[in-house]
Coordinates of C-alpha atoms in Angstrom, one line a residue:
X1 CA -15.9 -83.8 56.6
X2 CA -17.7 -82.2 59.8
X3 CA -17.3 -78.9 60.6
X4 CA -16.5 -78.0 57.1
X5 CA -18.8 -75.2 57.2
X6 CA -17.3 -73.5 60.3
X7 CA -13.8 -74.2 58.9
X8 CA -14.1 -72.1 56.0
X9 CA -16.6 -69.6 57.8
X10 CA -13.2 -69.4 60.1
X11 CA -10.9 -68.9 57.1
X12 CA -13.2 -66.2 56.1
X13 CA -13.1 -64.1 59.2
X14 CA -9.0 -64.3 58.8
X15 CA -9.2 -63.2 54.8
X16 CA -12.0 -60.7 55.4
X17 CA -8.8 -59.5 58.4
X18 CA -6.5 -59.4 55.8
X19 CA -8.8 -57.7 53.3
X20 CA -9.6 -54.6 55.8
X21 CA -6.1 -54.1 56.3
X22 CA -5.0 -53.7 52.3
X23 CA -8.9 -52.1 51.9
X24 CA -7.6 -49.4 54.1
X25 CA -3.7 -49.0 52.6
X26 CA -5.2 -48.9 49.2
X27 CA -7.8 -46.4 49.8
X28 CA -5.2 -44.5 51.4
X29 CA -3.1 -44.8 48.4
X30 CA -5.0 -44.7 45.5
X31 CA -8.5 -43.2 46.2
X32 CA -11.5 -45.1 47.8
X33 CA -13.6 -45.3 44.4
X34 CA -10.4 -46.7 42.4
X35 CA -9.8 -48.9 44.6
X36 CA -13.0 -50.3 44.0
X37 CA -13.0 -50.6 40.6
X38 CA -9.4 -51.6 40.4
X39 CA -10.3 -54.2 42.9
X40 CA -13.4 -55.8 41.6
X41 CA -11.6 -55.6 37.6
X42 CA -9.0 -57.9 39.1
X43 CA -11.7 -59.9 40.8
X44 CA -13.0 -60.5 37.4
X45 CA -10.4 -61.3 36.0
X46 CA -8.8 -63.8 38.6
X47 CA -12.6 -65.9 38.9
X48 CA -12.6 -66.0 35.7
X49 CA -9.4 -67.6 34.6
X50 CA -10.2 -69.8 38.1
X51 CA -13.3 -71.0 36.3
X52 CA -11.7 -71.6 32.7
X53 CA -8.8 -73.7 35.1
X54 CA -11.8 -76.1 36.9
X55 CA -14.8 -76.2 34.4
X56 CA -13.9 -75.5 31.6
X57 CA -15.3 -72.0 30.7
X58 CA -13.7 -68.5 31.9
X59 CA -17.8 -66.8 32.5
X60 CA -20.8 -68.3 34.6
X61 CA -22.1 -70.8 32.5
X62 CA -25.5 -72.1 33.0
X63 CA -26.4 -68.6 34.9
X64 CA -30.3 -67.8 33.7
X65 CA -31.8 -64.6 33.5
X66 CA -33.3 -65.0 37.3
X67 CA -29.3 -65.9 38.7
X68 CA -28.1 -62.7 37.1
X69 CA -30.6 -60.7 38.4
X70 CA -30.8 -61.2 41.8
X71 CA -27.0 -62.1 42.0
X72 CA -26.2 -58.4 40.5
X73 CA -28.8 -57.0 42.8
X74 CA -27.6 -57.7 45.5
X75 CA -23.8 -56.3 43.7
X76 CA -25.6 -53.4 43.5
X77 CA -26.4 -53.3 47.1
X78 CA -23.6 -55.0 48.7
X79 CA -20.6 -53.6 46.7
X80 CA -21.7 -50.3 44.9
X81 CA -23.7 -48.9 47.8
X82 CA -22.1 -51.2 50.9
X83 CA -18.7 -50.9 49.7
X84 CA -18.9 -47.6 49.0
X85 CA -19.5 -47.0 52.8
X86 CA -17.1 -49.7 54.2
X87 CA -14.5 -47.9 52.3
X88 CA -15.1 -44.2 53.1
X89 CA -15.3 -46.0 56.5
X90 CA -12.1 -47.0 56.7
X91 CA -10.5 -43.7 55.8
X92 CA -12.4 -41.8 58.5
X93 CA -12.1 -44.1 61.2
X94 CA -9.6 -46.7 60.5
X95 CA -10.3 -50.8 59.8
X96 CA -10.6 -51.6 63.0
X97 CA -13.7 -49.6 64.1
X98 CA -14.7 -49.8 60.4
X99 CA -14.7 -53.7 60.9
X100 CA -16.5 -53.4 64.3
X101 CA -19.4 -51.7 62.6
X102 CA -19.4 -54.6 60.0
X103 CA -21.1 -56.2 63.2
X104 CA -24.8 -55.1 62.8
X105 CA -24.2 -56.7 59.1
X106 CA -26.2 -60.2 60.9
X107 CA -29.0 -58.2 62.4
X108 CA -29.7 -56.9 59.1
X109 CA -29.7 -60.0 57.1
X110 CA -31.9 -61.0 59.2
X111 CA -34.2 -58.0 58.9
X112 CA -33.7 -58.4 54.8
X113 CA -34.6 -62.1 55.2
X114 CA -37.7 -61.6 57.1
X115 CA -39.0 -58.7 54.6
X116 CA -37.5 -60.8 51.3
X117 CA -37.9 -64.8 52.6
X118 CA -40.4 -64.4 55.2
X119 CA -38.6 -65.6 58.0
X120 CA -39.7 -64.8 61.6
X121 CA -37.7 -62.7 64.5
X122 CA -38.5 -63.8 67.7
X123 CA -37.6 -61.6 71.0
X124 CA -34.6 -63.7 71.1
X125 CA -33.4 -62.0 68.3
X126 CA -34.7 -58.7 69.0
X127 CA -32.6 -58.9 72.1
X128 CA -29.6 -59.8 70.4
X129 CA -29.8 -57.3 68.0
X130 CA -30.0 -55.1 70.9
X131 CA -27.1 -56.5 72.3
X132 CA -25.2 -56.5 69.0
X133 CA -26.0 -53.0 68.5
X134 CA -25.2 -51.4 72.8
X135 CA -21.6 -53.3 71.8
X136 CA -20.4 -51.1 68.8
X137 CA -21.8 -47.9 71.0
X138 CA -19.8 -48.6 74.0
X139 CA -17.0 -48.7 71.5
X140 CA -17.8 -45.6 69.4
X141 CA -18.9 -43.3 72.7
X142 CA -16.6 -42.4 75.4
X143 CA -17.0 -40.3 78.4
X144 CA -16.2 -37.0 78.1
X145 CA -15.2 -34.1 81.1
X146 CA -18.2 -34.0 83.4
X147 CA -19.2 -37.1 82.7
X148 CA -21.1 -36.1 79.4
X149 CA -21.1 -38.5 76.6
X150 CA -19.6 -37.8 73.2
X151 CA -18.7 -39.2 69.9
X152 CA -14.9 -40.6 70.2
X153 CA -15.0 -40.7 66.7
X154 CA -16.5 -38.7 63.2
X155 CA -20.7 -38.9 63.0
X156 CA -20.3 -39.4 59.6
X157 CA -18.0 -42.4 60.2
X158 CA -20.7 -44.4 62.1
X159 CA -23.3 -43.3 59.5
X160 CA -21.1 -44.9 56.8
X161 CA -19.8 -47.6 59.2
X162 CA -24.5 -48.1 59.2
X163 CA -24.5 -48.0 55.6
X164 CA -21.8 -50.8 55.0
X165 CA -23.4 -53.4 57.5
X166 CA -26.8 -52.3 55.9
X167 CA -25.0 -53.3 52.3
X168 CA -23.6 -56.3 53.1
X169 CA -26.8 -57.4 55.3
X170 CA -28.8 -57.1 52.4
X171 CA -26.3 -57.7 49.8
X172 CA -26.2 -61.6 51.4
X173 CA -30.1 -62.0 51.4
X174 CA -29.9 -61.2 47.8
X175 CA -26.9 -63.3 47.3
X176 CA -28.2 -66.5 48.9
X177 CA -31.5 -66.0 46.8
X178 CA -29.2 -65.5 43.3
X179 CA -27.7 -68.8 44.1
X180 CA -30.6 -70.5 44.9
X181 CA -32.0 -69.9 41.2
X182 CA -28.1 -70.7 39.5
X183 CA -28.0 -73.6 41.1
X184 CA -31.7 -74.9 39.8
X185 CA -30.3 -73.8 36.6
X186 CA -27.3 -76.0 36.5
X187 CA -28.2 -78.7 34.1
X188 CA -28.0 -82.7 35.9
X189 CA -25.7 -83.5 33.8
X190 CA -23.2 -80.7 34.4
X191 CA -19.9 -81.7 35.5
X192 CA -19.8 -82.3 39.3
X193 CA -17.3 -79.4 39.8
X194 CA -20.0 -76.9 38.7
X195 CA -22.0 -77.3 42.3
X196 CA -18.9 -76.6 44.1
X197 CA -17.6 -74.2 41.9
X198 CA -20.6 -72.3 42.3
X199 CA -19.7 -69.7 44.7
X200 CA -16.9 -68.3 42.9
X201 CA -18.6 -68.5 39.2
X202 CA -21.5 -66.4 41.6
X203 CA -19.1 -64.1 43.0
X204 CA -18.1 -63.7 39.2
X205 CA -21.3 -62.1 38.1
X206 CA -21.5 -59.8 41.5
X207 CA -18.0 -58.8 40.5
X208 CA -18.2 -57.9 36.7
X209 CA -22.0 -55.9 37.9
X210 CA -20.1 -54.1 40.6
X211 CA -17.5 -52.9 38.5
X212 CA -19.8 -51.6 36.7
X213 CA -21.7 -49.9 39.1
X214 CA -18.0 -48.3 40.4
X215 CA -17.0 -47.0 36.8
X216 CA -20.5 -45.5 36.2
X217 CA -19.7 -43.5 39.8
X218 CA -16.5 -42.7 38.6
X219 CA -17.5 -41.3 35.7
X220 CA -20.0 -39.3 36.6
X221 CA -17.7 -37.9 39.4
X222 CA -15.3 -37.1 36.3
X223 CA -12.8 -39.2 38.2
X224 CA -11.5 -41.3 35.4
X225 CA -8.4 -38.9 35.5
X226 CA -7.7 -40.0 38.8
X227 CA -8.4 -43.7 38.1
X228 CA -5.3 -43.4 35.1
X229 CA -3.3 -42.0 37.6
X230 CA -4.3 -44.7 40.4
X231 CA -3.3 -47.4 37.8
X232 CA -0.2 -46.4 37.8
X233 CA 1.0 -46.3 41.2
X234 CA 2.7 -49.3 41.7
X235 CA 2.7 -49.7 45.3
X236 CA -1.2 -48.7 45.5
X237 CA -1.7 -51.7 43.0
X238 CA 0.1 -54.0 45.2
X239 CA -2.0 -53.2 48.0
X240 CA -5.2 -53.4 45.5
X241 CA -3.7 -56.9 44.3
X242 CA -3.7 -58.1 47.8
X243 CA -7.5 -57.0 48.3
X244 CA -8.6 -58.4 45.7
X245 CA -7.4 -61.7 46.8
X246 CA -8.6 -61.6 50.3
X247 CA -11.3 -60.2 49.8
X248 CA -13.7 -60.3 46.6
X249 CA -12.1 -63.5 45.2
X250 CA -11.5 -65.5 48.1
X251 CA -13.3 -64.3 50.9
X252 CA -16.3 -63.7 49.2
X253 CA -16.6 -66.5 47.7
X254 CA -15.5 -68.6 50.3
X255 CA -18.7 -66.9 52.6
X256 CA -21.3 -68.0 49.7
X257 CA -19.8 -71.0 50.2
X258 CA -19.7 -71.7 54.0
X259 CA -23.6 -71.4 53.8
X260 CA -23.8 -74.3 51.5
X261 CA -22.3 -76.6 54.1
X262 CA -23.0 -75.0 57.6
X263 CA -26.1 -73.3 59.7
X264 CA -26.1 -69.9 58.4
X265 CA -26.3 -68.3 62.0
X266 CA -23.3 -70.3 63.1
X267 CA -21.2 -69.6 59.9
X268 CA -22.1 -65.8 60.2
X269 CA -21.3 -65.3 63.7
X270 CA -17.9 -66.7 62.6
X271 CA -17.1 -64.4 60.3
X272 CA -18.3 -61.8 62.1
X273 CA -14.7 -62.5 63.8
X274 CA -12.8 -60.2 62.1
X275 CA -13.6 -56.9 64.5
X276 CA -11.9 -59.4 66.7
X277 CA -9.1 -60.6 65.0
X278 CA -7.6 -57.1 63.4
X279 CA -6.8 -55.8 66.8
X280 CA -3.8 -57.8 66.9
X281 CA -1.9 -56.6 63.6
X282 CA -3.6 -52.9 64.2
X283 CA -1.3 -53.0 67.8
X284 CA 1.5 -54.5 66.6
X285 CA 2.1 -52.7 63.4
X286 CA 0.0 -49.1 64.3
X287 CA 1.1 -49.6 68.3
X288 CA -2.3 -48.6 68.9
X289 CA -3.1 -48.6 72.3
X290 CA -6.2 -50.6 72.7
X291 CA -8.8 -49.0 75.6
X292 CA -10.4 -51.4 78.0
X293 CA -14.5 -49.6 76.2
X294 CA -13.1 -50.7 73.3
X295 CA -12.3 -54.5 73.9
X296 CA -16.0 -54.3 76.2
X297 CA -17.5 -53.5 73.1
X298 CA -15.7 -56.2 71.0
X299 CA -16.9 -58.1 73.3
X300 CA -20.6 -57.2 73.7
X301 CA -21.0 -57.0 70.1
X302 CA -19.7 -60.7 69.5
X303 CA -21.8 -62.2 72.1
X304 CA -24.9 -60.2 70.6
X305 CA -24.1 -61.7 67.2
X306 CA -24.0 -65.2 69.1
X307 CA -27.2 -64.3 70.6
X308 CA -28.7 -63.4 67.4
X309 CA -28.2 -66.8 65.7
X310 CA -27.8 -69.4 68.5
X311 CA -30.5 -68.7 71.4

């Protein structure tokens, strides 16, 4: 089927939409950190009965030493330390600038790749990291009386909104190398829904080593207590349940797999969408009243990401 790759990187943007919007109810709700253990438990949970539905066995089968090491690296990086911002993002500045940082996410990939795979940044992508990067300040800085710039919104909210990008950046270089080594682990004879199961069974292993991660934080920050507590709100569950599905256990996997079956720059530009695409529900259900910096910067820092992976 053409264009299969940019169909699903398309279904991703709208899930990763979705997933920002119940990300912040949640945190809201329930707590940041128990949101993301609760969310990455029920992750676990849902891949696995998914892969004990299509092949046969509820864990990553065939996973070697090599795939569970780089795969829950880059759960370390990408959910533990990434999430972690996105999520404290969220509650100090809302999804949709929390999203909009999300955009330097590319660039560092890219930065990650070159250090990690070797791979080569030309000026063309120096510019378009530029580019990418002048788009989420026009949207974060507004002018101020006497014409003096300042901060619209919280420092510490674009130093989390830094961290997050920097996470998931990363957390994809790592991923893509995980899968590389899972899938030359996959036995020839291996039934033929194993290759294209292989995202989710992937997304598995980053999911059982982030919870992880999360419950060791939440220990240590003797916030077990609250994590009982969180468990039992009903409504904050609801919102988790809803995460979980849009974001770690379909939208995650779905990204792995997009880059199986499309140019990576294109499919990541595509899902870098979703700054894009949650200004419609954030108006209609917050009546938030959209700025014309704001939209420029939407704007900017798309066309930068385009920049990055097409010139």
């Amino acid at each position: 089927m053409n264009h299969l790759g940019e169909i699903i990187s398309l279904i991703v943007a709208v899930s990763w939409t979705f997933s920002a919007w119940f990300a912040d109810k949640s945190s809201r709700r329930i707590g940041s950190m128990e949101t993301n253990v609760v969310r990455l438990v029920m992750a676990t949970i849902f891949l696995s009965a998914l892969l004990w539905i299509t092949i046969g066995h509820p864990y990553p089968v065939h996973a070697d030493w090599k795939a569970w090491f780089w795969l829950g690296l880059s759960a370390v990086v990408g959910y533990v330390f990434g999430d972690y911002c996105l999520f404290n993002t969220y509650l100090c500045i809302g999804p949709r600038l929390g999203q909009l940082m999300m955009t330097i996410a590319p660039p560092m990939a890219a930065i990650a790749g070159w250090l990690m795979l070797g791979e080569s940044m030309s000026w063309k992508s120096i510019l378009a990291m530029v580019v990418t990067l002048c788009g989420i300040g026009i949207s974060i800085l507004s002018r101020g009386e006497k014409h003096q710039f300042k901060l619209d919104i919280p420092l510490k909210g674009i130093l989390l909104g830094i961290g997050a990008g920097t996470g998931q950046g990363v957390g994809l270089v790592l991923s893509k190398i995980g899968m590389e080594h899972y899938s030359a682990a996959v036995p020839l004879d291996a039934p033929a829904a194993m290759q294209s199961m292989l995202p989710f069974a992937s997304t598995l292993i980053r999911a059982v080593i982030g919870a992880v991660g999360f419950f060791i934080l939440q220990s240590l920050g003797n916030g077990l207590g609250s994590l009982k507590t969180a468990v039992k709100d009903s409504k904050g569950m609801k919102y988790a349940a809803l995460l979980t599905f849009f974001g770690p256990a379909l939208g995650v996997s779905l990204s792995l797999m997009a880059v199986r079956y499309a140019n990576a720059g294109i499919a990541s530009t595509l899902m870098a969408l979703t700054p894009v695409l949650i200004i419609a529900p954030d108006v209609l259900i917050n009546k938030h009243k959209i700025k014309l910096k704001e939209i420029l910067g939407v704007l900017v820092s798309i066309t930068g990401v385009a920049m990055f992976f097409l010139l």
